Coordinates of C-alpha atoms and ligand atoms in Angstrom, one line a residue:
P1 CA 0.1 -0.2 -0.1
A2 CA 1.2 3.5 -0.4
A3 CA 2.6 5.3 2.4
R4 CA 0.6 7.8 4.2
Q5 CA 2.1 11.2 4.7
I6 CA 2.5 13.0 8.1
F7 CA 4.5 15.9 8.8
V8 CA 6.2 16.6 12.2
A9 CA 7.5 20.3 13.4
V10 CA 9.5 20.6 16.6
I11 CA 9.8 23.7 18.6
G12 CA 12.6 23.1 21.3
A13 CA 15.8 21.3 20.9
G14 CA 17.3 21.2 24.1
G15 CA 17.7 18.1 26.4
V16 CA 14.5 16.7 25.8
G17 CA 14.0 18.2 22.1
K18 CA 17.4 16.3 21.2
A19 CA 16.4 12.8 22.9
F20 CA 13.0 13.2 20.9
L21 CA 14.7 13.9 17.6
S22 CA 16.8 10.8 18.2
Q23 CA 13.6 8.6 19.1
L24 CA 11.8 10.3 15.9
S25 CA 14.6 9.1 13.8
Q26 CA 14.2 5.5 14.8
L27 CA 10.3 5.9 14.7
T28 CA 10.5 7.0 11.3
K29 CA 12.7 4.2 9.9
R30 CA 10.3 1.7 11.7
L31 CA 7.0 3.1 10.3
S32 CA 8.3 3.6 6.8
S33 CA 8.7 -0.3 6.5
E34 CA 5.5 -1.2 8.4
P35 CA 3.8 -4.0 6.1
S36 CA 0.4 -3.1 6.4
T37 CA 0.2 0.7 6.8
P38 CA 3.5 2.3 6.4
I39 CA 3.6 6.1 7.3
N40 CA 5.9 8.6 5.7
L41 CA 7.0 10.5 8.8
A42 CA 8.8 13.7 7.6
L43 CA 10.3 16.3 9.9
I44 CA 9.3 19.9 8.1
Y45 CA 10.1 22.5 11.2
V46 CA 12.7 22.3 13.7
A47 CA 13.7 25.6 16.1
R48 CA 15.5 26.7 19.2
S49 CA 14.7 30.0 20.9
S50 CA 17.2 32.1 18.5
K51 CA 17.4 29.9 15.3
V52 CA 14.7 28.4 13.2
F53 CA 15.1 26.0 10.0
F54 CA 12.1 25.2 7.5
N55 CA 11.7 25.0 4.0
E56 CA 8.9 27.4 2.1
D57 CA 7.7 24.5 0.2
Y58 CA 7.6 21.9 2.9
S59 CA 10.1 19.7 1.6
P60 CA 11.6 17.7 4.5
I61 CA 14.8 18.4 6.6
S62 CA 17.2 15.5 6.8
I63 CA 16.5 14.3 10.7
S64 CA 20.4 13.2 10.3
S65 CA 21.5 16.9 9.6
W66 CA 18.9 19.0 11.5
E67 CA 21.5 20.1 14.1
S68 CA 24.0 21.5 11.3
D69 CA 21.1 22.8 9.1
L70 CA 19.5 24.6 12.1
A71 CA 22.8 26.0 13.2
S72 CA 23.5 27.6 9.7
S73 CA 20.2 28.9 9.1
T74 CA 19.8 32.8 9.0
R75 CA 16.2 32.8 9.1
T76 CA 14.2 34.9 11.7
V77 CA 12.0 33.2 14.1
P78 CA 8.5 33.6 13.5
S79 CA 5.7 34.3 16.1
P80 CA 3.4 31.5 17.3
T81 CA 0.8 32.9 14.7
Q82 CA 3.3 32.5 11.8
I83 CA 4.0 29.2 12.6
A84 CA 0.5 28.4 12.8
D85 CA -0.2 30.0 9.8
Y86 CA 2.7 28.2 7.8
L87 CA 1.8 24.5 9.4
S88 CA -1.8 25.0 8.8
K89 CA -1.1 25.3 4.8
A90 CA 1.0 22.3 4.7
P91 CA -0.2 19.6 2.1
A92 CA -0.5 16.7 4.8
S93 CA -1.8 16.4 8.7
V94 CA 0.9 18.0 11.0
I95 CA 1.8 16.8 14.6
L96 CA 3.7 20.1 16.5
V97 CA 6.0 18.9 19.3
D98 CA 6.6 21.5 21.6
N99 CA 10.0 20.8 23.8
T100 CA 10.3 24.3 25.3
S101 CA 9.2 25.5 28.6
N102 CA 7.8 28.6 26.7
E103 CA 4.5 30.4 28.0
D104 CA 3.7 32.1 24.4
V105 CA 4.0 28.9 22.4
A106 CA 1.9 26.9 25.2
N107 CA -0.7 30.0 25.0
A108 CA -0.8 29.2 21.2
Y109 CA -1.7 25.8 21.4
P110 CA -5.7 26.5 21.1
L111 CA -4.9 28.2 18.0
F112 CA -2.9 25.4 16.5
L113 CA -5.4 22.9 17.5
G114 CA -8.1 25.0 16.0
K115 CA -6.0 24.9 12.7
K116 CA -6.1 20.8 13.0
I117 CA -2.7 20.8 13.7
S118 CA -2.3 18.2 16.6
V119 CA 0.4 19.1 19.7
V120 CA 2.4 16.7 21.7
T121 CA 4.6 18.3 24.6
P122 CA 6.2 17.7 28.0
N123 CA 5.5 21.6 28.6
K124 CA 3.7 22.0 31.5
K125 CA 2.7 25.7 31.2
G126 CA -0.4 25.0 28.8
F127 CA -2.0 22.9 31.3
S128 CA -0.9 24.2 34.7
S129 CA -1.5 28.1 34.1
N130 CA -4.9 29.3 34.2
L131 CA -8.0 27.5 33.9
K132 CA -9.3 29.1 30.9
L133 CA -6.3 28.1 28.9
W134 CA -6.8 24.5 30.2
Q135 CA -10.4 24.9 29.0
D136 CA -9.6 26.6 25.8
I137 CA -7.2 23.7 24.7
F138 CA -9.5 20.9 25.2
K139 CA -12.5 22.9 23.7
A140 CA -10.2 23.1 20.3
A141 CA -9.1 19.3 20.7
S142 CA -10.6 16.6 18.9
N143 CA -9.9 14.6 22.1
G144 CA -11.7 17.1 24.0
T145 CA -15.1 18.5 23.1
G146 CA -13.9 20.4 19.7
S147 CA -13.1 19.1 16.6
G148 CA -9.4 20.3 15.9
G149 CA -6.1 18.6 16.3
Y150 CA -5.0 16.2 19.0
V151 CA -3.5 17.0 22.2
F152 CA -1.3 14.9 24.5
H153 CA 0.8 15.9 27.3
E154 CA 1.9 12.5 29.3
S155 CA 5.3 14.1 30.0
T156 CA 4.1 16.8 32.0
V157 CA 4.1 14.6 34.9
G158 CA 6.4 11.7 35.8
A159 CA 8.4 12.2 32.6
G160 CA 7.8 8.8 30.6
L161 CA 6.1 7.1 33.2
P162 CA 2.3 6.2 32.4
V163 CA 0.9 8.6 34.7
L164 CA -1.9 10.4 33.1
S165 CA -2.8 7.7 30.7
T166 CA -3.3 5.5 33.9
L167 CA -5.4 8.0 35.7
K168 CA -7.7 8.7 32.6
D169 CA -8.1 4.6 32.1
L170 CA -9.1 4.7 35.8
I171 CA -11.8 7.3 35.4
E172 CA -12.7 6.5 32.1
T173 CA -13.4 2.4 33.2
G174 CA -15.8 3.9 35.9
D175 CA -13.5 4.1 38.9
E176 CA -13.4 6.7 41.4
I177 CA -10.2 8.5 42.2
V178 CA -10.0 8.9 45.9
K179 CA -6.6 10.5 46.6
I180 CA -3.3 10.6 44.5
E181 CA -0.3 11.0 46.4
G182 CA 3.5 10.7 45.7
V183 CA 7.0 12.1 45.1
F184 CA 6.8 14.0 41.7
S185 CA 10.0 16.1 41.2
G186 CA 13.1 13.9 40.5
T187 CA 15.3 16.9 42.2
M188 CA 13.2 16.6 45.5
S189 CA 13.3 12.8 45.3
F190 CA 17.3 12.7 45.1
L191 CA 17.7 15.6 47.7
F192 CA 15.4 14.1 50.5
N193 CA 16.9 10.4 49.7
S194 CA 20.1 11.4 50.4
F195 CA 19.6 13.8 53.1
M196 CA 17.7 11.3 55.0
P197 CA 18.1 7.6 53.8
V198 CA 16.0 5.2 55.6
G199 CA 18.2 3.6 58.2
G200 CA 20.4 7.0 59.0
G201 CA 23.0 8.8 57.6
G202 CA 22.9 11.9 54.9
G203 CA 24.7 15.0 54.9
S204 CA 23.5 18.4 55.8
F205 CA 20.7 20.1 53.9
S206 CA 22.9 22.8 52.0
A207 CA 25.5 20.1 51.2
E208 CA 23.3 17.8 49.6
V209 CA 21.6 20.6 47.5
T210 CA 25.3 21.4 46.5
K211 CA 25.5 17.4 45.3
A212 CA 22.5 17.5 43.5
K213 CA 23.3 20.7 41.7
E214 CA 27.0 19.3 40.8
L215 CA 25.1 16.1 39.5
G216 CA 22.8 18.2 37.2
Y217 CA 19.9 17.1 39.0
T218 CA 18.8 20.7 39.6
E219 CA 17.6 23.5 37.7
P220 CA 20.6 26.0 37.2
D221 CA 19.3 28.4 39.6
P222 CA 18.2 25.4 42.7
R223 CA 15.7 28.0 43.9
D224 CA 13.4 27.0 40.8
D225 CA 13.4 23.6 42.2
L226 CA 13.2 24.3 45.9
N227 CA 10.2 26.3 45.5
G228 CA 7.8 23.7 45.1
L229 CA 6.6 25.2 42.0
D230 CA 7.4 22.6 39.6
V231 CA 5.5 19.9 41.8
A232 CA 2.5 22.6 42.0
R233 CA 2.1 22.5 38.4
K234 CA 2.0 18.6 38.2
L235 CA -0.4 18.4 40.7
T236 CA -2.7 21.1 38.9
I237 CA -2.5 19.0 36.2
L238 CA -3.6 15.6 38.0
A239 CA -6.4 17.3 40.1
R240 CA -8.0 18.7 36.8
I241 CA -7.7 15.7 35.1
S242 CA -9.7 14.4 38.2
G243 CA -12.3 16.9 37.7
L244 CA -11.3 19.4 40.0
E245 CA -11.4 23.1 38.8
I246 CA -8.2 24.3 39.9
E247 CA -7.6 28.0 38.9
S248 CA -3.9 27.9 39.1
P249 CA -0.9 26.1 40.9
A250 CA -1.2 29.4 43.2
S251 CA -4.9 28.2 44.3
F252 CA -3.6 25.6 47.1
P253 CA -0.8 25.5 49.7
V254 CA 2.6 25.1 48.5
Q255 CA 5.5 24.9 51.1
S256 CA 8.6 26.5 49.9
L257 CA 12.0 25.3 51.0
I258 CA 13.5 28.7 50.2
P259 CA 14.4 30.1 53.9
N260 CA 12.5 33.7 53.8
E261 CA 15.7 35.5 54.4
L262 CA 17.1 34.0 51.1
E263 CA 13.9 34.9 49.1
S264 CA 15.8 38.1 47.8
C265 CA 19.3 36.8 47.1
K266 CA 20.2 38.4 43.8
S267 CA 21.7 35.2 42.5
G268 CA 21.8 31.4 42.8
D269 CA 25.3 31.6 43.7
E270 CA 24.6 33.9 46.5
F271 CA 21.6 32.0 47.8
M272 CA 23.9 28.7 47.4
K273 CA 26.7 30.5 49.7
R274 CA 24.0 31.4 52.1
L275 CA 21.9 28.2 52.5
P276 CA 24.3 26.8 55.2
E277 CA 23.0 29.5 57.8
F278 CA 19.6 27.6 57.6
D279 CA 21.0 23.7 58.2
G280 CA 20.0 24.1 61.7
E281 CA 16.2 24.1 60.8
M282 CA 16.4 21.1 58.5
D283 CA 18.2 19.2 60.9
K284 CA 15.9 19.9 63.6
L285 CA 13.2 18.5 61.5
K286 CA 15.2 15.4 60.5
Q287 CA 15.8 14.6 64.2
E288 CA 12.2 15.0 65.0
A289 CA 11.1 12.8 62.4
A290 CA 13.8 10.3 63.3
K291 CA 12.7 10.2 66.8
E292 CA 9.3 9.0 65.5
G293 CA 11.0 6.3 63.4
K294 CA 10.0 8.4 60.4
V295 CA 11.7 10.2 57.5
V296 CA 11.1 13.5 55.7
R297 CA 10.1 13.6 52.2
F298 CA 8.7 16.4 49.8
V299 CA 5.5 15.2 48.4
G300 CA 2.3 16.4 46.9
S301 CA -1.2 14.9 47.3
I302 CA -4.8 15.3 46.0
D303 CA -7.9 14.2 48.1
V304 CA -10.6 14.4 45.7
A305 CA -13.5 14.4 47.5
E306 CA -12.2 17.1 49.9
K307 CA -10.9 18.9 47.0
D308 CA -7.9 19.3 49.1
V309 CA -4.5 19.9 47.0
K310 CA -1.3 20.2 48.9
V311 CA 2.7 20.1 48.1
G312 CA 5.3 20.2 51.1
L313 CA 7.0 18.2 53.4
E314 CA 5.6 15.1 55.4
K315 CA 6.7 12.5 57.4
F316 CA 6.5 8.8 56.4
D317 CA 7.2 5.3 58.1
A318 CA 10.2 3.8 56.9
S319 CA 8.3 1.0 55.5
H320 CA 6.1 3.3 53.3
P321 CA 6.8 3.0 49.7
I322 CA 7.5 6.5 49.8
A323 CA 10.3 6.4 51.9
A324 CA 11.9 3.6 50.3
L325 CA 12.5 5.9 47.1
K326 CA 16.2 5.4 45.5
G327 CA 17.8 8.2 43.4
S328 CA 15.9 10.5 41.5
D329 CA 12.9 8.3 40.9
N330 CA 9.4 9.6 41.2
I331 CA 6.2 7.5 42.8
I332 CA 2.9 8.1 42.4
S333 CA 0.0 6.3 44.1
F334 CA -3.6 6.3 43.1
Y335 CA -6.2 5.4 45.8
T336 CA -9.3 4.7 44.3
K337 CA -12.6 2.8 45.1
R338 CA -11.6 -0.2 43.0
Y339 CA -8.2 -0.4 44.6
G340 CA -9.3 0.0 48.1
S341 CA -6.8 0.4 50.6
N342 CA -4.1 -1.1 48.2
P343 CA -3.2 1.8 46.0
L344 CA -2.1 1.2 42.5
I345 CA 1.5 2.2 42.3
I346 CA 3.6 3.8 39.5
Q347 CA 7.3 4.2 40.2
G348 CA 10.6 4.9 38.2
A349 CA 12.7 7.7 36.7
G350 CA 10.8 10.8 36.4
A351 CA 13.3 13.3 34.9
G352 CA 16.2 13.2 32.3
G353 CA 15.8 14.1 28.6
D354 CA 15.6 10.3 27.3
A355 CA 12.7 9.3 29.9
T356 CA 10.9 12.7 29.1
A357 CA 11.3 12.1 25.3
M358 CA 10.0 8.7 25.6
G359 CA 6.6 10.1 26.9
V360 CA 6.8 12.6 24.0
T361 CA 7.4 10.0 21.1
A362 CA 4.8 7.8 23.1
D363 CA 2.2 10.5 22.7
L364 CA 3.2 11.2 18.8
I365 CA 2.2 7.2 18.4
K366 CA -1.1 7.9 19.9
V367 CA -2.0 10.8 17.6
L368 CA -0.8 8.8 14.5
R369 CA -3.3 5.9 15.3
L370 CA -6.1 8.6 15.7
L371 CA -5.2 10.6 12.4
Ligands
LIG401 P1 16.3 22.9 27.7 O1 17.3 22.0 27.7 O2 16.2 24.1 28.3 O3 15.4 23.1 26.4 C1 14.7 23.8 25.9 C2 14.6 24.1 24.5 O4 13.6 25.0 23.9 C3 15.9 25.0 24.0 O5 16.4 24.4 22.7 C4 15.4 26.5 24.1 O6 16.3 27.0 23.1 C5 13.9 26.2 23.4 N1 13.0 27.2 23.4 C6 12.8 28.1 24.2 N2 11.7 29.0 24.1 C7 11.4 28.9 22.8 C8 10.9 29.5 21.8 N3 10.3 30.5 22.0 N4 10.9 29.0 20.1 C9 11.8 28.1 20.2 N5 12.7 27.2 20.8 C10 12.6 27.7 22.1 O7 14.8 22.0 28.4 P2 14.6 20.7 28.4 O8 14.8 19.8 29.8 O9 14.7 20.0 27.5 O10 12.9 20.7 28.7 C11 12.1 20.7 27.6 C12 10.7 21.0 28.3 O11 10.1 19.5 28.7 C13 10.0 21.8 29.3 O12 8.8 22.5 29.2 C14 10.3 20.9 30.5 O13 9.8 21.7 31.7 C15 10.0 19.7 30.2 N6 10.3 18.4 31.0 C16 11.7 18.3 31.0 C17 11.8 17.4 32.0 C18 13.2 16.9 32.1 O14 13.4 15.8 32.8 N7 14.1 17.6 31.6 C19 11.0 16.6 32.6 C20 9.4 16.9 32.6 C21 9.1 18.0 31.4 O15 10.1 14.9 34.0 C22 10.9 15.8 33.8 C23 10.8 16.8 35.0 O16 9.9 17.1 35.6 C24 12.0 17.6 35.7 C25 12.1 18.4 37.0 N8 13.0 19.1 36.8 C26 12.3 17.3 38.1 O17 11.3 16.3 38.4 O18 12.8 17.4 39.1

C-alpha cells in the first residue's frame, strides 16, 4: 500500500528535544517499513529560541543533519501565529512537538489545535497555568469537545511514566479517584533520599543541595526546584484531570524550601553560599522525624472528595513505599474505590532527557493512530 504522509514540526531542541529527535529518527525508519500501513513521517520544521529551519515548500529536513541545518540557518524566528499559519497550509496532517518551557508557545495551543494541527508536549505551562487556557485547549481538541487537532501531554507529569494515561483509564472505566499522593520531582526525590535515607546517615541539607546541583539534578538556579512550583504545576494537571477546577498552581498551599531571608538573594550563587546558615532548621526536622521512626519527604497530594490539594514536607514510616524511593525516582500512588486500601503505584525515573522524550514519542504514536 502507498505510504501515508504525516509532517512533524519540532519547537525546542534542548535536553528533551534532542532525545526526542533521536527517537523520532528510529520511529521514522520503523514506520516507513511497516507492511500493512506504512507511514512516511517527515520533519518539516525545527526551532530553538534564536534559530529556526524550514523550507517554504514543506520539503523535509534531513533528520540526520537537522543540527547543522539549524546552526547555519539565517531565518528569523516566526511568532506562534506565523508558525500556525505556515503549518496549517501544509499538504498533509501536522503534529507539532513543543519541547520548550515557553509560555507564549503554550498560549498558542488553542490556535494550533483550531487549525487541525495536533500538539504533543512535555511543557507544563499550557496545562497548569490559568484554568481558561486549559479549557480553551480541550474545547479546541478532537480528544476534548472540539473538532481540531489532537493533544497529548503525558510527560508533563512523571516524564515517560504512564501517569496521565493511567489516571484517564481509571476514570474512563468508572473507577472513583479517592486520593493521589506521591513524589513528583526528580530533584526533590534525590535531595531527600540522600538528606535522610532510611536507616540513618545523610549530609546537611545545603551539602545535599550542592551535590544535587553538581550532578545536574537541579535547575541552574536551585531555587527553581526548591520553591515547589514544579510539583505544584504537576498537581494542578492531575487535579484537573480528576475533575477539580483548579484555577492555578497558586490556588492551594505550596511549601517552599527557600528560607524567607533568602527569597531576595540576587543570584543562585549567593543563595547557595547562604543556604548553610539554615541547616539547623532542616536538621531539627530530621531529628524530630527520626525520633518517631520516620523520614521526611517532599510530596504532593490530592484528596479528590475534599478538593484538598497540597505540596510540602511530610513524615513517612520507614516501611512506606514513599520512604523507600531511590535516586531521583518518582512514585505516584492512586488510591481509588476499585483498588481499595492497596493503591495502584507507578514508580521509576521521573526526569532526564531520554525518559521525558519517551513520553513525548509515545504521545506522537497515539496521535498517528488517531489521524
Ligand atoms: P532545555 O534543555 O532548556 O531546552 C529547551 C529548548 O527550548 C531549548 O532548545 C530552547 O532554545 C528552546 N526554546 C525555548 N523557548 C523557545 C521558543 N520560544 N521558540 C523556540 N525554541 C524555544 O529544557 P528541557 O530539559 O529539554 O525541557 C524541555 C521541556 O520539557 C520543558 O517544558 C520541561 O519542563 C519539560 N520537561 C522536562 C523534564 C526533564 O527531565 N528535563 C521533565 C518533564 C518535562 O519529568 C521531567 C521533570 O519534571 C524534571 C523536573 N525538573 C524534576 O522532576 O526534577
